Amino acid sequence: MHPTRKRRLLLILALVAVAGVATALIAMALQRNVAYLYTPHEVLGGTAGDNVRSGEARFRLGGMVAKDSFKRAPGSMEAHFEVDDGDARLPVVYTGILPDLFRENQSVVATGRMQGDVFVAEEVLAKHDETYMPKEVADKMGAAHKKHNVQDKTTPAEGAP
């Protein structure tokens, strides 16, 4: 093989190898940052996957903050509350400042991991007004409402403006 062709071939092979390594690193970084949304029923029922229940996977938990479930010890940043989807309740622990709009009977999306039977949240997001709910949470809550014959609060009743 001619030396010029050999150099070109080695250069092309090196570029392909570098592109492959870069693609693999990008794919791994993106996969690590993906957080799937599950409801308490999916987590407790096992349909979310074994790695979710074992605490290996980071995921988002969506639902409503259960009535009379919020507790915070005086002088502590640790908040305890339960997330409800109509079928199941999952206890949540979060250490930090909660969003201003966080309150009971409001939708919430928390990102974190399971630790035993408790979801340990790293981040908590609350809805921003009385009509908004994240689409994924609204879809899953709508399915739970249909299952239990509950009027869905995210859609207006018939005849309402």
Coordinates of C-alpha atoms in Angstrom, one line a residue:
M1 CA 0.0 0.0 0.0
H2 CA 1.2 3.5 -0.9
P3 CA 2.4 5.5 2.2
T4 CA 0.0 8.4 1.4
R5 CA -3.0 6.0 1.2
K6 CA -1.9 4.3 4.4
R7 CA -1.8 7.7 6.2
R8 CA -5.2 8.7 4.9
L9 CA -6.6 5.3 6.0
L10 CA -5.2 5.7 9.5
L11 CA -6.5 9.3 9.7
I12 CA -10.0 8.1 8.7
L13 CA -9.9 5.2 11.2
A14 CA -8.8 7.6 13.9
L15 CA -11.6 10.0 13.1
V16 CA -14.2 7.2 13.1
A17 CA -12.9 5.9 16.5
V18 CA -13.0 9.4 18.0
A19 CA -16.6 9.9 16.7
G20 CA -17.6 6.6 18.2
V21 CA -16.2 7.4 21.6
A22 CA -17.8 10.8 21.6
T23 CA -21.2 9.3 20.6
A24 CA -20.9 6.7 23.4
L25 CA -20.0 9.4 26.0
I26 CA -22.9 11.6 24.9
A27 CA -25.4 8.7 25.0
M28 CA -24.2 7.7 28.5
A29 CA -24.6 11.3 29.8
L30 CA -28.1 11.7 28.3
Q31 CA -29.2 8.3 29.7
R32 CA -28.0 9.3 33.2
N33 CA -30.0 12.5 33.1
V34 CA -33.3 10.9 31.9
A35 CA -35.9 10.7 34.7
Y36 CA -39.1 8.9 33.9
L37 CA -42.4 10.0 35.5
Y38 CA -44.3 7.4 37.6
T39 CA -47.3 7.7 39.9
P40 CA -47.4 6.2 43.4
H41 CA -49.6 3.3 42.1
E42 CA -47.0 2.4 39.4
V43 CA -44.1 2.5 41.9
L44 CA -45.8 0.5 44.7
G45 CA -47.5 -1.9 42.2
G46 CA -44.2 -2.8 40.6
T47 CA -45.0 -1.7 37.1
A48 CA -42.4 1.0 37.2
G49 CA -39.6 -1.6 37.3
D50 CA -37.4 -3.3 39.8
N51 CA -34.6 -0.8 39.6
V52 CA -37.1 1.9 40.7
R53 CA -38.2 0.1 43.9
S54 CA -34.6 -0.8 44.8
G55 CA -33.5 2.8 44.7
E56 CA -31.1 2.3 41.8
A57 CA -33.0 4.5 39.4
R58 CA -33.6 8.2 39.6
F59 CA -37.1 9.1 38.5
R60 CA -39.9 11.7 38.8
L61 CA -42.9 11.0 41.0
G62 CA -46.1 12.8 40.1
G63 CA -49.5 13.2 41.7
M64 CA -51.3 15.3 44.3
V65 CA -50.0 16.3 47.8
A66 CA -52.3 14.3 50.0
K67 CA -54.6 16.2 52.4
D68 CA -53.3 16.4 56.0
S69 CA -50.0 14.7 55.1
F70 CA -47.6 17.6 55.2
K71 CA -45.3 17.8 58.3
R72 CA -42.2 19.8 59.0
A73 CA -40.4 19.7 62.4
P74 CA -39.9 23.2 63.9
G75 CA -36.4 24.6 62.9
S76 CA -35.9 21.9 60.4
M77 CA -35.6 22.0 56.6
E78 CA -36.8 18.4 56.3
A79 CA -40.4 18.1 54.9
H80 CA -42.5 15.0 55.0
F81 CA -45.6 14.6 52.9
E82 CA -47.5 12.0 50.8
V83 CA -48.1 12.0 47.1
D84 CA -51.5 10.5 46.1
D85 CA -52.7 9.4 42.6
G86 CA -56.2 8.2 43.6
D87 CA -55.0 4.5 43.8
A88 CA -52.0 4.7 46.2
R89 CA -50.1 7.0 48.5
L90 CA -46.3 7.2 48.7
P91 CA -44.5 9.0 51.5
V92 CA -41.9 11.6 50.4
V93 CA -39.1 13.2 52.3
Y94 CA -37.5 16.4 51.0
T95 CA -34.8 18.5 52.6
G96 CA -34.8 22.1 51.3
I97 CA -37.0 25.0 50.5
L98 CA -40.3 24.0 49.0
P99 CA -41.7 26.1 46.1
D100 CA -44.0 29.0 47.1
L101 CA -47.0 27.3 45.5
F102 CA -46.5 24.0 47.3
R103 CA -49.5 23.0 49.4
E104 CA -51.8 20.1 50.1
N105 CA -54.4 19.1 47.4
Q106 CA -52.1 20.5 44.7
S107 CA -50.3 18.7 42.0
V108 CA -46.6 18.1 42.5
V109 CA -43.7 16.5 40.6
A110 CA -40.7 15.4 42.7
T111 CA -37.4 14.0 41.3
G112 CA -35.4 11.6 43.4
R113 CA -35.0 7.9 44.4
M114 CA -36.7 5.3 46.6
Q115 CA -35.0 4.5 49.9
G116 CA -36.9 1.5 51.4
D117 CA -40.6 2.4 51.2
V118 CA -40.0 6.2 51.1
F119 CA -39.3 8.4 48.1
V120 CA -36.4 10.8 48.9
A121 CA -36.8 13.8 46.7
E122 CA -33.9 15.9 45.4
E123 CA -36.1 18.5 43.7
V124 CA -39.8 19.4 44.2
L125 CA -41.9 21.3 41.6
A126 CA -45.4 22.6 42.2
K127 CA -47.9 23.7 39.7
H128 CA -47.9 27.4 38.9
D129 CA -51.6 28.2 38.8
E130 CA -55.0 26.7 39.6
T131 CA -55.5 25.2 36.1
Y132 CA -52.1 23.9 35.1
M133 CA -50.9 20.4 35.7
P134 CA -48.0 18.8 33.8
K135 CA -49.3 16.8 30.9
E136 CA -47.8 13.5 32.0
V137 CA -49.3 13.9 35.5
A138 CA -52.7 15.0 34.1
D139 CA -52.9 12.0 31.8
K140 CA -52.1 9.5 34.6
M141 CA -54.4 11.3 37.1
G142 CA -57.1 11.3 34.4
A143 CA -56.8 7.5 34.0
A144 CA -57.1 7.1 37.8
H145 CA -60.2 9.4 37.9
K146 CA -61.9 7.4 35.2
K147 CA -61.1 4.2 37.1
H148 CA -62.7 5.6 40.3
N149 CA -65.5 7.6 38.6
V150 CA -64.2 10.9 39.9
Q151 CA -64.9 14.2 38.1
D152 CA -61.5 15.4 36.6
K153 CA -60.6 18.8 37.9
T154 CA -58.2 19.5 35.0
T155 CA -61.0 19.7 32.5
P156 CA -64.0 22.0 32.7
A157 CA -67.4 20.4 33.5
E158 CA -70.0 20.4 30.7
G159 CA -71.6 23.7 30.2
A160 CA -68.8 25.5 32.0
P161 CA -67.1 28.4 30.2

